[in-house]
Coordinates of C-alpha atoms in Angstrom, one line a residue:
Chain A
M53 CA 0.0 0.0 0.0
A54 CA 2.8 2.3 0.9
L55 CA 4.4 1.4 -2.4
F56 CA 1.2 2.3 -4.2
K57 CA 1.0 5.6 -2.5
R58 CA 4.6 6.4 -3.4
L59 CA 3.9 5.6 -7.0
I60 CA 0.8 7.9 -7.0
D61 CA 2.9 10.6 -5.2
W62 CA 5.6 10.2 -7.9
I63 CA 3.1 10.8 -10.7
D64 CA 1.3 13.5 -8.7
V65 CA 4.3 15.7 -8.2
R66 CA 4.9 15.6 -11.9
I67 CA 1.5 16.1 -13.5
G68 CA -0.8 17.0 -10.6
A69 CA -2.9 13.8 -11.0
R70 CA -4.7 14.3 -7.7
E71 CA -6.0 17.7 -8.8
I72 CA -7.5 16.2 -12.0
V73 CA -9.1 13.4 -10.0
A74 CA -10.6 15.8 -7.5
K75 CA -11.9 18.1 -10.3
E76 CA -13.1 15.6 -12.8
L77 CA -14.0 12.5 -10.7
T78 CA -14.6 12.8 -7.0
G79 CA -15.4 16.5 -7.1
Y80 CA -17.4 16.3 -10.3
L81 CA -21.0 16.8 -9.1
L82 CA -24.1 15.6 -10.7
P83 CA -27.8 16.5 -10.1
R84 CA -29.3 14.8 -7.0
N85 CA -32.3 13.6 -9.0
I86 CA -30.1 12.0 -11.7
N87 CA -31.6 8.7 -12.9
A88 CA -30.5 5.5 -14.6
W89 CA -31.3 6.8 -18.1
Y90 CA -28.2 9.0 -17.8
S91 CA -26.0 5.9 -18.0
M92 CA -27.2 5.0 -21.5
G93 CA -24.3 7.1 -22.9
S94 CA -21.8 5.2 -20.8
I95 CA -23.3 1.9 -22.0
L96 CA -22.9 3.2 -25.6
L97 CA -19.3 4.1 -25.0
F98 CA -18.8 0.6 -23.6
I99 CA -20.5 -1.0 -26.6
F100 CA -18.4 1.0 -29.0
T101 CA -15.2 -0.1 -27.3
L102 CA -16.4 -3.7 -27.4
Q103 CA -17.2 -3.4 -31.1
V104 CA -13.7 -2.0 -31.7
V105 CA -12.0 -4.8 -29.8
T106 CA -14.1 -7.6 -31.4
G107 CA -13.7 -5.9 -34.7
I108 CA -9.9 -5.9 -34.4
L109 CA -9.9 -9.6 -33.5
L110 CA -12.1 -10.4 -36.5
L111 CA -9.7 -8.5 -38.7
I112 CA -7.0 -11.1 -37.9
Y113 CA -8.8 -13.8 -39.8
Y114 CA -11.2 -11.9 -42.0
V115 CA -10.2 -11.6 -45.7
P116 CA -11.7 -8.6 -47.5
D117 CA -11.8 -10.3 -50.9
A118 CA -15.0 -11.2 -52.7
D119 CA -13.8 -14.7 -53.3
K120 CA -12.6 -15.3 -49.8
A121 CA -14.7 -13.2 -47.5
F122 CA -17.5 -15.7 -47.0
K123 CA -15.2 -18.6 -46.4
S124 CA -13.1 -16.6 -44.0
V125 CA -16.2 -15.7 -41.9
S126 CA -17.2 -19.3 -42.0
F127 CA -13.7 -20.2 -40.8
I128 CA -14.0 -17.8 -38.0
M129 CA -17.3 -19.2 -37.0
N130 CA -16.3 -22.9 -37.2
Q131 CA -12.6 -23.3 -36.9
V132 CA -11.0 -20.4 -35.0
P133 CA -11.1 -21.1 -31.2
F134 CA -13.8 -18.9 -29.8
G135 CA -14.2 -17.2 -33.2
W136 CA -17.9 -17.9 -33.0
L137 CA -18.0 -16.0 -29.8
I138 CA -16.1 -13.0 -31.1
R139 CA -18.1 -12.8 -34.3
T140 CA -21.5 -13.3 -32.6
C141 CA -20.6 -10.6 -30.1
H142 CA -19.7 -8.3 -33.0
A143 CA -22.9 -9.0 -34.9
I144 CA -25.2 -8.9 -31.9
G145 CA -23.3 -5.9 -30.5
S146 CA -24.0 -3.8 -33.6
N147 CA -27.7 -4.4 -33.2
M148 CA -27.5 -3.6 -29.5
M149 CA -25.6 -0.4 -30.3
V150 CA -28.5 0.8 -32.4
L151 CA -31.1 -0.3 -29.8
V152 CA -29.3 1.5 -26.9
L153 CA -28.7 4.5 -29.1
F154 CA -32.5 4.7 -29.6
L155 CA -33.0 4.5 -25.8
H156 CA -30.3 7.2 -25.3
M157 CA -32.0 9.4 -27.8
L158 CA -35.5 8.9 -26.4
S159 CA -34.3 9.7 -22.8
V160 CA -32.7 12.9 -24.0
L161 CA -35.9 13.7 -25.9
F162 CA -38.3 13.1 -23.0
M163 CA -36.2 14.9 -20.5
N164 CA -35.9 17.8 -23.0
S165 CA -32.1 17.8 -22.4
Y166 CA -31.4 18.9 -25.9
K167 CA -32.5 22.5 -25.2
S168 CA -30.1 25.4 -25.0
P169 CA -27.3 25.5 -24.4
R170 CA -27.0 21.8 -25.4
E171 CA -27.7 22.1 -29.2
L172 CA -24.1 21.0 -30.0
N173 CA -24.5 17.9 -27.8
W174 CA -27.6 17.0 -29.8
L175 CA -26.0 17.8 -33.1
T176 CA -22.9 15.6 -32.4
G177 CA -25.3 12.9 -31.1
F178 CA -27.2 13.1 -34.4
I179 CA -24.0 12.8 -36.4
L180 CA -23.1 9.7 -34.3
F181 CA -26.5 8.3 -35.0
T182 CA -26.0 8.6 -38.8
L183 CA -22.4 7.2 -38.4
V184 CA -23.8 4.2 -36.5
Q185 CA -26.2 3.6 -39.3
G186 CA -23.4 4.0 -41.8
I187 CA -21.1 1.6 -40.0
S188 CA -24.0 -0.9 -39.7
L189 CA -24.7 -0.7 -43.4
T190 CA -21.1 -1.1 -44.5
G191 CA -20.4 -3.9 -42.1
Y192 CA -23.4 -5.7 -43.3
L193 CA -21.8 -6.3 -46.7
L194 CA -18.5 -7.7 -45.4
P195 CA -19.5 -11.4 -44.8
W196 CA -20.4 -11.5 -48.5
S197 CA -23.4 -13.6 -47.9
Q198 CA -26.6 -13.7 -50.0
L199 CA -28.2 -11.4 -47.4
S200 CA -25.2 -9.0 -47.4
F201 CA -25.0 -8.8 -51.2
W202 CA -28.7 -8.3 -51.9
A203 CA -29.4 -5.9 -49.0
T204 CA -26.5 -3.8 -50.2
T205 CA -27.8 -3.9 -53.8
V206 CA -31.2 -2.7 -52.6
A207 CA -29.7 0.0 -50.3
T208 CA -27.3 1.4 -52.8
N209 CA -30.0 1.2 -55.5
S210 CA -32.3 3.6 -53.6
V211 CA -29.8 6.4 -53.9
G212 CA -30.4 6.3 -57.7
A213 CA -33.7 8.1 -57.1
I214 CA -31.9 11.4 -56.3
P215 CA -32.4 13.6 -59.4
A216 CA -29.4 14.4 -61.7
V217 CA -26.6 12.9 -59.5
G218 CA -28.5 9.7 -58.5
P219 CA -27.1 7.2 -61.1
Y220 CA -23.6 8.7 -60.7
L221 CA -23.9 8.4 -56.9
V222 CA -25.0 4.7 -57.1
E223 CA -22.0 3.9 -59.3
F224 CA -19.7 5.9 -56.9
L225 CA -21.0 3.9 -53.9
R226 CA -20.7 0.6 -55.6
G227 CA -17.5 1.2 -57.5
G228 CA -19.2 -0.1 -60.6
T229 CA -22.6 -0.5 -62.1
L230 CA -23.4 -3.5 -59.8
V231 CA -22.4 -4.5 -56.3
G232 CA -19.2 -6.5 -56.7
P233 CA -15.6 -6.8 -55.5
P234 CA -14.9 -3.0 -55.7
T235 CA -17.9 -2.4 -53.4
L236 CA -16.5 -4.8 -50.9
G237 CA -13.2 -2.9 -51.0
R238 CA -14.7 0.5 -50.4
F239 CA -17.2 -0.7 -47.8
F240 CA -14.3 -2.4 -45.9
A241 CA -12.3 0.8 -45.9
L242 CA -15.3 2.7 -44.6
H243 CA -16.2 0.1 -42.0
V244 CA -12.8 -0.6 -40.4
A245 CA -11.1 2.8 -40.8
L246 CA -12.9 5.9 -41.8
I247 CA -16.2 5.5 -39.9
P248 CA -14.7 4.2 -36.7
L249 CA -12.2 7.0 -36.6
G250 CA -14.9 9.5 -37.4
M251 CA -17.0 8.0 -34.6
A252 CA -14.2 8.2 -32.1
A253 CA -13.6 11.9 -33.1
V254 CA -17.3 12.8 -32.8
V255 CA -17.6 10.9 -29.5
G256 CA -14.7 13.0 -28.3
A257 CA -16.6 16.2 -29.4
H258 CA -19.8 14.9 -27.8
L259 CA -18.1 14.3 -24.5
F260 CA -16.2 17.6 -24.7
F261 CA -19.5 19.5 -25.1
L262 CA -21.0 17.6 -22.2
Q263 CA -17.9 18.6 -20.2
R264 CA -18.2 22.2 -21.1
T265 CA -22.0 22.6 -20.6
G266 CA -22.2 20.4 -17.5
V267 CA -24.7 17.6 -17.1
S268 CA -28.3 18.7 -17.5
T269 CA -30.7 18.5 -14.5
P270 CA -33.6 16.0 -15.0
P271 CA -36.9 17.8 -15.1
F272 CA -38.6 15.2 -12.9
G273 CA -39.4 15.6 -9.2
R274 CA -38.8 19.4 -9.2
K275 CA -41.0 22.4 -8.8
E276 CA -39.2 24.6 -11.3
T277 CA -38.9 22.8 -14.6
A278 CA -38.4 25.7 -17.0
N279 CA -35.0 26.0 -18.8
Q280 CA -32.9 28.4 -16.8
W281 CA -30.5 29.3 -19.5
R282 CA -30.6 32.9 -20.6
G283 CA -28.1 32.9 -23.4
D284 CA -26.2 36.0 -22.2
G285 CA -22.9 34.3 -21.7
Y286 CA -21.1 31.0 -21.2
R287 CA -22.0 29.4 -17.9
Y288 CA -21.1 25.9 -16.8
E289 CA -24.1 24.1 -15.1
S290 CA -22.7 23.0 -11.8
H291 CA -24.7 21.1 -9.3
P292 CA -23.8 22.3 -5.8
G293 CA -24.7 19.7 -3.1
G294 CA -25.0 17.1 -5.9
I295 CA -23.8 13.5 -6.2
P296 CA -20.1 13.0 -6.9
F297 CA -19.4 11.2 -10.2
F298 CA -16.8 9.0 -8.6
P299 CA -17.5 6.7 -6.9
H300 CA -21.3 7.3 -6.7
Y301 CA -22.5 7.6 -10.2
A302 CA -19.5 5.7 -11.6
L303 CA -20.9 2.7 -9.7
E304 CA -24.4 3.3 -11.2
D305 CA -22.8 3.4 -14.6
L306 CA -21.1 0.2 -13.9
R307 CA -24.4 -1.4 -12.6
S308 CA -26.1 -0.4 -15.9
I309 CA -23.2 -1.8 -17.9
F310 CA -23.4 -5.1 -16.1
I311 CA -27.1 -5.3 -16.6
Y312 CA -26.6 -4.5 -20.3
L313 CA -23.9 -7.2 -20.5
A314 CA -26.3 -9.7 -18.9
C315 CA -28.9 -9.0 -21.6
F316 CA -26.4 -8.9 -24.4
L317 CA -24.7 -12.1 -23.4
A318 CA -28.0 -13.8 -23.0
V319 CA -28.7 -13.1 -26.6
V320 CA -25.2 -14.1 -27.7
F321 CA -25.4 -17.5 -25.9
F322 CA -29.1 -18.3 -26.1
A323 CA -30.3 -16.7 -29.3
P324 CA -27.1 -16.2 -31.4
N325 CA -29.1 -16.3 -34.7
L326 CA -31.7 -13.7 -33.6
F327 CA -30.5 -11.3 -36.2
F328 CA -29.4 -13.8 -38.9
T329 CA -31.7 -15.4 -41.5
G330 CA -30.9 -18.5 -43.6
D331 CA -29.6 -16.2 -46.3
S332 CA -26.8 -15.1 -44.0
F333 CA -25.2 -18.5 -44.3
L334 CA -25.3 -18.7 -48.1
P335 CA -22.4 -17.2 -50.1
A336 CA -23.4 -14.2 -52.3
N337 CA -24.7 -15.2 -55.7
P338 CA -25.2 -12.2 -58.0
L339 CA -27.3 -14.4 -60.4
Q340 CA -29.8 -15.5 -57.8
T341 CA -32.1 -13.1 -55.9
P342 CA -33.4 -14.5 -52.6
A343 CA -37.2 -14.4 -52.2
H344 CA -37.4 -12.1 -49.2
I345 CA -34.7 -9.5 -48.8
K346 CA -35.5 -7.3 -45.8
P347 CA -33.2 -4.7 -44.3
E348 CA -32.1 -4.9 -40.7
W349 CA -34.9 -4.1 -38.2
Y350 CA -33.7 -0.5 -37.6
F351 CA -34.1 0.2 -41.3
L352 CA -37.5 -1.3 -41.7
A353 CA -39.3 2.0 -41.2
N354 CA -37.2 3.6 -44.0
Y355 CA -37.8 0.6 -46.2
Q356 CA -41.5 0.8 -45.7
T357 CA -41.5 4.6 -46.2
L358 CA -40.0 4.1 -49.6
K359 CA -42.5 1.5 -50.5
I360 CA -45.5 3.6 -49.5
F361 CA -44.8 6.4 -51.9
P362 CA -45.3 5.6 -55.6
N363 CA -42.3 7.8 -56.4
E364 CA -38.9 6.8 -54.9
F365 CA -37.7 10.4 -54.8
I366 CA -40.7 11.4 -52.7
G367 CA -40.0 8.6 -50.3
L368 CA -36.3 9.6 -50.0
S369 CA -37.3 13.3 -49.6
V370 CA -39.7 12.4 -46.8
Q371 CA -36.9 10.6 -45.0
G372 CA -34.4 13.4 -45.7
A373 CA -37.0 15.9 -44.2
A374 CA -37.5 13.7 -41.2
M375 CA -33.8 13.4 -40.6
T376 CA -33.3 17.1 -41.0
F377 CA -36.1 17.8 -38.6
L378 CA -34.5 15.5 -36.1
A379 CA -31.1 17.1 -36.5
L380 CA -32.6 20.6 -36.0
L381 CA -34.9 19.7 -33.2
P382 CA -33.3 22.0 -30.6
F383 CA -33.6 24.9 -32.9
I384 CA -37.3 24.1 -33.8
D385 CA -38.5 23.4 -30.2
R386 CA -37.8 26.7 -28.5
S387 CA -40.2 26.5 -25.6
K388 CA -38.6 27.0 -22.1
E389 CA -40.6 24.2 -20.4
R390 CA -38.7 21.0 -19.9
H391 CA -41.1 18.7 -18.1
P392 CA -42.8 16.5 -20.7
L393 CA -46.0 16.1 -18.7
K394 CA -46.5 19.9 -18.8
R395 CA -46.2 19.8 -22.6
P396 CA -49.3 17.9 -24.0
L397 CA -48.6 18.9 -27.6
F398 CA -45.0 17.7 -27.3
M399 CA -46.1 14.4 -25.8
I400 CA -48.7 13.8 -28.5
C401 CA -46.1 14.4 -31.2
A402 CA -43.3 12.5 -29.5
V403 CA -45.4 9.4 -28.6
G404 CA -47.2 9.7 -32.0
G405 CA -43.9 9.8 -33.8
I406 CA -42.6 6.8 -31.9
L407 CA -45.8 4.8 -32.6
L408 CA -45.6 5.8 -36.3
W409 CA -42.0 4.6 -36.5
I410 CA -42.9 1.3 -34.7
G411 CA -45.9 0.9 -36.9
L412 CA -43.9 1.4 -40.1
S413 CA -41.3 -1.0 -38.9
V414 CA -43.9 -3.7 -38.1
W415 CA -45.6 -3.1 -41.4
G416 CA -42.2 -3.3 -43.2
H417 CA -41.5 -6.6 -41.4
Y418 CA -44.8 -8.2 -42.5
S419 CA -45.1 -6.5 -46.0
Chain B
M174 CA -43.2 20.2 -30.6
N175 CA -43.4 17.9 -33.3
L176 CA -41.3 14.8 -33.0
L177 CA -42.7 13.0 -35.9
G178 CA -39.5 13.3 -37.6
S179 CA -37.4 12.1 -34.9
L180 CA -39.3 9.0 -34.9
L181 CA -39.6 8.4 -38.4
V182 CA -36.1 7.3 -38.1
L183 CA -34.5 8.0 -41.0
L184 CA -31.3 8.1 -42.3
L185 CA -29.0 9.3 -44.7
P186 CA -30.9 8.6 -47.9
L187 CA -27.8 6.5 -48.3
A188 CA -29.1 3.9 -46.0
A189 CA -32.6 3.9 -47.3
L190 CA -33.9 0.6 -48.4
L191 CA -36.3 0.1 -51.1
L192 CA -38.6 -1.4 -53.3
P193 CA -39.4 -4.9 -54.0
V194 CA -36.1 -6.2 -55.1
A195 CA -37.6 -8.2 -57.9
S196 CA -37.5 -5.2 -60.1
F197 CA -33.8 -5.5 -60.7
A198 CA -33.3 -9.1 -59.8
A199 CA -31.1 -11.0 -62.1
E200 CA -33.8 -13.5 -63.0
P201 CA -32.5 -16.2 -65.3
Q202 CA -34.3 -16.2 -68.7
E203 CA -36.7 -19.1 -69.1
I204 CA -35.6 -21.6 -71.7
V205 CA -37.5 -21.7 -74.9
C206 CA -38.8 -25.3 -74.2
I207 CA -40.8 -24.0 -71.3
Q208 CA -41.8 -20.8 -73.0
C209 CA -43.7 -22.9 -75.7
H210 CA -44.7 -26.1 -73.9
G211 CA -45.7 -24.3 -70.7
A212 CA -48.5 -22.7 -72.5
M213 CA -49.6 -25.8 -74.4
P214 CA -52.6 -27.8 -73.3
G215 CA -52.8 -31.6 -72.6
K216 CA -50.1 -34.2 -73.1
I217 CA -47.6 -31.9 -74.7
G218 CA -47.8 -29.2 -72.0
E219 CA -48.2 -31.5 -69.0
P220 CA -44.5 -32.4 -68.6
V221 CA -43.7 -28.8 -67.8
K222 CA -46.1 -28.6 -64.8
L223 CA -44.9 -32.0 -63.5
W224 CA -41.2 -31.1 -63.9
K225 CA -41.7 -27.9 -62.0
G226 CA -42.3 -29.9 -58.8
S227 CA -39.5 -32.4 -59.4
I228 CA -36.1 -32.8 -57.8
H229 CA -34.6 -32.2 -61.2
A230 CA -36.1 -28.7 -61.4
E231 CA -34.9 -28.0 -57.8
N232 CA -31.4 -28.9 -58.9
G233 CA -31.5 -26.9 -62.1
I234 CA -31.8 -29.9 -64.4
A235 CA -34.0 -28.7 -67.3
C236 CA -35.6 -30.3 -70.4
N237 CA -32.5 -30.2 -72.6
A238 CA -30.4 -32.1 -70.0
C239 CA -32.4 -35.2 -70.8
H240 CA -34.0 -34.5 -74.2
G241 CA -31.2 -32.6 -75.8
G242 CA -31.8 -29.8 -78.3
D243 CA -31.1 -26.1 -78.0
P244 CA -32.9 -24.4 -75.1
K245 CA -31.9 -21.0 -76.3
D246 CA -33.1 -21.0 -79.9
A247 CA -36.9 -21.4 -80.4
A248 CA -36.6 -22.1 -84.1
N249 CA -34.1 -25.0 -83.8
A250 CA -34.9 -26.1 -80.2
M251 CA -36.0 -29.6 -81.4
S252 CA -33.6 -30.0 -84.3
P253 CA -31.8 -33.4 -84.2
A254 CA -28.8 -31.4 -85.6
R255 CA -28.7 -29.7 -82.2
G256 CA -28.8 -33.0 -80.4
F257 CA -32.5 -33.3 -79.8
L258 CA -33.4 -36.8 -78.8
G259 CA -37.2 -36.6 -78.1
A260 CA -38.7 -39.2 -75.8
P261 CA -37.0 -42.6 -75.5
K262 CA -38.9 -45.8 -76.4
E263 CA -39.5 -48.0 -73.3
P264 CA -36.5 -50.4 -73.7
A265 CA -34.2 -47.3 -74.1
I266 CA -35.4 -45.6 -70.9
P267 CA -32.7 -47.1 -68.5
A268 CA -29.9 -46.0 -70.9
F269 CA -31.6 -42.6 -71.2
C270 CA -31.6 -42.0 -67.5
G271 CA -28.3 -43.8 -67.0
R272 CA -26.4 -41.2 -68.8
C273 CA -26.4 -39.3 -65.5
H274 CA -27.3 -42.1 -63.0
V275 CA -24.5 -44.3 -64.0
G276 CA -24.2 -46.4 -60.8
V277 CA -27.9 -46.9 -60.6
L278 CA -28.0 -48.1 -64.2
K279 CA -25.4 -50.7 -63.4
D280 CA -27.2 -52.0 -60.3
Y281 CA -30.5 -52.0 -62.1
L282 CA -29.2 -54.0 -65.1
A283 CA -27.6 -56.5 -62.8
S284 CA -30.9 -57.0 -60.9
A285 CA -34.0 -59.1 -61.6
H286 CA -35.7 -55.9 -62.7
G287 CA -33.1 -55.0 -65.2
K288 CA -32.9 -58.6 -66.6
A289 CA -36.6 -58.4 -67.3
L290 CA -36.2 -55.2 -69.4
G291 CA -38.2 -55.5 -72.6
K292 CA -40.0 -58.5 -71.3
G293 CA -42.5 -56.6 -69.3
G294 CA -40.1 -55.7 -66.5
P295 CA -40.1 -52.3 -64.9
T296 CA -38.0 -49.4 -66.2
C297 CA -36.9 -46.4 -64.2
V298 CA -40.2 -44.5 -64.8
T299 CA -42.3 -47.4 -63.6
C300 CA -41.3 -46.6 -60.0
H301 CA -40.0 -43.0 -60.3
S302 CA -42.4 -41.7 -62.9
N303 CA -40.9 -39.6 -65.7
H304 CA -41.3 -35.9 -65.3
L305 CA -42.3 -35.6 -61.7
V306 CA -39.2 -37.3 -60.3
V307 CA -39.1 -36.7 -56.6
K308 CA -36.2 -37.4 -54.2
A309 CA -36.1 -41.1 -53.8
S310 CA -37.3 -42.6 -50.5
L311 CA -38.3 -45.9 -49.2
D312 CA -41.9 -45.0 -49.8
I313 CA -41.3 -45.9 -53.5
I314 CA -41.5 -49.6 -52.3
N315 CA -45.2 -50.0 -51.6
E316 CA -47.8 -52.7 -52.2
K317 CA -49.7 -50.7 -54.8
R318 CA -46.7 -50.3 -57.0
C319 CA -44.9 -53.6 -56.6
S320 CA -48.1 -55.7 -57.0
Q321 CA -48.6 -54.2 -60.5
C322 CA -46.1 -57.0 -61.6
H323 CA -45.7 -59.4 -58.7
S324 CA -46.6 -60.2 -55.1
Y325 CA -45.5 -57.7 -52.5
E326 CA -44.0 -60.3 -50.1
R327 CA -40.3 -60.2 -51.0
A328 CA -40.4 -56.4 -51.6
K329 CA -41.9 -56.1 -48.1
V330 CA -39.0 -58.0 -46.6
I331 CA -36.5 -55.8 -48.4
R332 CA -38.3 -52.7 -47.3
A333 CA -38.4 -53.8 -43.6
A334 CA -34.6 -54.6 -43.8
M335 CA -33.9 -51.2 -45.1
L336 CA -36.3 -49.2 -43.0
E337 CA -34.0 -48.8 -40.0
T338 CA -31.2 -47.4 -42.0
E339 CA -33.4 -45.2 -44.0
T340 CA -34.9 -43.7 -40.9
M341 CA -31.4 -43.1 -39.5
I342 CA -30.4 -41.3 -42.7
V343 CA -33.5 -39.1 -42.8
A344 CA -33.2 -38.1 -39.2
M345 CA -29.5 -37.3 -39.6
D346 CA -30.2 -35.3 -42.7
K347 CA -32.7 -33.2 -40.7
R348 CA -30.1 -32.6 -37.9
I349 CA -27.5 -31.6 -40.4
A350 CA -29.9 -29.2 -42.1
V351 CA -30.7 -27.6 -38.7
Y352 CA -27.0 -27.0 -38.1
K353 CA -26.4 -25.7 -41.6
G354 CA -29.3 -23.2 -41.1
Q355 CA -27.5 -21.9 -38.0
G356 CA -24.3 -21.3 -39.9
T357 CA -22.4 -24.4 -38.8
D358 CA -19.9 -25.7 -41.4
T359 CA -21.5 -29.0 -42.3
E360 CA -19.7 -29.7 -45.5
S361 CA -17.8 -32.8 -44.3
L362 CA -20.9 -34.1 -42.6
E363 CA -22.9 -33.6 -45.7
K364 CA -20.3 -35.3 -47.9
G365 CA -20.0 -38.2 -45.5
L366 CA -23.8 -38.7 -45.4
F367 CA -24.0 -38.3 -49.2
A368 CA -21.5 -41.1 -49.7
V369 CA -23.2 -43.4 -47.3
R370 CA -26.6 -42.6 -48.8
N371 CA -25.4 -43.5 -52.3
R372 CA -24.1 -46.8 -51.1
F373 CA -27.4 -47.4 -49.4
H374 CA -29.4 -46.4 -52.5
T375 CA -27.6 -49.0 -54.7
L376 CA -29.4 -51.6 -52.5
F377 CA -32.7 -50.2 -53.7
H378 CA -31.9 -51.4 -57.2
N379 CA -30.4 -54.8 -56.7
V380 CA -33.6 -56.1 -55.1
D381 CA -31.7 -58.9 -53.4
V382 CA -32.9 -59.6 -49.8
E383 CA -29.7 -61.3 -48.7
M384 CA -27.5 -58.6 -50.1
V385 CA -29.6 -55.9 -48.4
K386 CA -29.2 -57.5 -45.0
K387 CA -25.5 -58.0 -45.4
E388 CA -24.8 -54.5 -46.6
S389 CA -27.0 -52.7 -44.1
A390 CA -24.7 -53.6 -41.2
G391 CA -21.7 -51.9 -42.8
I392 CA -23.7 -48.9 -43.8
Q393 CA -25.1 -48.5 -40.3
A394 CA -21.5 -48.6 -38.9
D395 CA -20.6 -45.7 -41.3
L396 CA -23.7 -43.8 -40.2
K397 CA -22.8 -44.2 -36.6
K398 CA -19.5 -42.4 -37.3
I399 CA -21.4 -39.4 -38.7
Q400 CA -23.8 -39.6 -35.8
A401 CA -20.9 -39.4 -33.4
Q402 CA -19.8 -36.1 -35.1
L403 CA -23.3 -34.8 -34.7
T404 CA -23.4 -35.8 -31.1
A405 CA -20.1 -34.0 -30.5
L406 CA -21.7 -30.9 -32.1
D407 CA -24.7 -31.2 -29.9
E408 CA -22.5 -31.4 -26.8
S409 CA -20.4 -28.4 -27.8
R410 CA -23.6 -26.4 -28.3
Q411 CA -24.9 -27.6 -24.9
K412 CA -21.6 -26.5 -23.3
R413 CA -22.0 -23.1 -24.8
K414 CA -25.4 -22.8 -23.2
I415 CA -24.1 -23.8 -19.8
A416 CA -21.2 -21.3 -20.2
G417 CA -23.8 -18.7 -21.2
A418 CA -25.9 -19.3 -18.1
V419 CA -22.7 -18.9 -16.0
V420 CA -21.6 -15.7 -17.7
V421 CA -25.1 -14.1 -17.6
S422 CA -25.5 -15.0 -13.9
A423 CA -22.0 -13.6 -13.2
M424 CA -23.0 -10.3 -14.9
L425 CA -26.2 -10.1 -12.9
L426 CA -24.2 -10.7 -9.7
L427 CA -21.7 -8.0 -10.6
A428 CA -24.6 -5.6 -11.3
L429 CA -26.0 -6.4 -7.8
F430 CA -22.6 -5.9 -6.3
A431 CA -22.2 -2.5 -8.0
H432 CA -25.7 -1.6 -6.7
L433 CA -25.0 -2.6 -3.1
L434 CA -21.6 -0.9 -3.2
R435 CA -23.3 2.2 -4.5
K436 CA -25.7 2.1 -1.5
T437 CA -22.9 2.2 1.0
F438 CA -22.0 5.7 -0.2
D439 CA -25.4 7.2 0.6

């Protein structure tokens, strides 16, 4: 113990480590009425780390070549010791990442935490949301299965509906007129290098903004629920008399992460094929279209939206408009009130929107 | 404040998915034989319908594979110059099918059935039918069919002797299919079972009771080897589930521990 203290002292006199710990951890205070929803972000950071680790392990055996990709994935799943575990964790983890991201977004939405001065937190969060979708979409192609190949064909095809540049864009995405080896090359580069680095950078920005604005106070269980920010100057939202981040809330984060891990591993071990269909285990065949190609569950609403409108461009525009609306939400919703129950119109729109999304997804699943 | 959008979850148009895929599916062009005969009534159009439900259709074996001719050129599809053979006369049927089913032809010709060819004995299509050829199974040996030519007694004995092996093969086939559908690499299992099944199927055609009994033992020994591999797979999957239960429980315990530890700081 004395040795440990000497080591800490040695570091402390050089970089002032104790001061950082006091400022950022033990002395970093959080609102007293903070709840478990605030740990969704920590869970996401944990999932992202797990995806990076399992992804790097998969890279050891995965071969990004159209002739070898499918076999290499099959080799990972059947021959490499614990390869099945790593790959299943990576595949299930990607779905879980989207799921937890939705929960994180919904909690921010219903607690109205996106309001001033937190527009930048919301915007970086929105960018992360699109990056997660992008990384899911590009990763989907890599196993080079029937499902991969045709889902990518359908996804890239939809871009063709954009006027003027559409056909050029499709070719740019695919690296040719059809999905083929060049597509695999560029999707691989995006999936393992560009998007993860982009995500890490945006996560850094997201956390930096959180650090600068301070953690928002939940609107629940308080008399005064209006947004206090006046916009007359920078002010850090401190929480005098609040709960220290370390060890108090760090343990709550940890508890949430363990509960997440229990759910996640339950799927990995007991329902490993939850997100796989039979077409995931057949090598890609450009000459044979499987009967039912459906996108992943989180894209079903988009898929159905495109099918509803007779014109693809309108379907795309509606989605673009919805995405833009979502991105600009803090600028559109300017009311001061932060308690959702005091905002009937907000609640109707939010719950209605969620039900619409769920409805479209279910419809897309059965259509 | 309208959240519709947020919830419409959306995406970069990039990720949008679309459309019934069929619109740009690379559907193989239908061959000319089917284009014409498929629309014809009666005897001349019938084979197309029957063939569509056959194991041949399932495996991509089309008209021209047996009947010859040019499946891509409507004008010369049935020209002998393009190798069109038409339908074989009865005595020629075994040779006709035997171009692909070489081993079966050999077994058949050596059997009592084959020796009676042209003297009222059965040809391939007597038992298998011609266009609606389905995956062969023991059900082909039945009283109705055998008693068209002779009493069912001997056939019944053969069938009984083969039933156990057949049941084993069918059950293992199902188990392998389940593993395959879960992404397990079943190639060596499939190859093994395929080889054994072929050996077993030669017995169908030699119609010799003693031979069937003698061979069945060896075949069953081979099947047991494949079965052992399947059992090992079952056990490994079972082990994974037990490990899963342990790991999930451990996580829940750790969550509880973090929760209790948090309580001590209140």
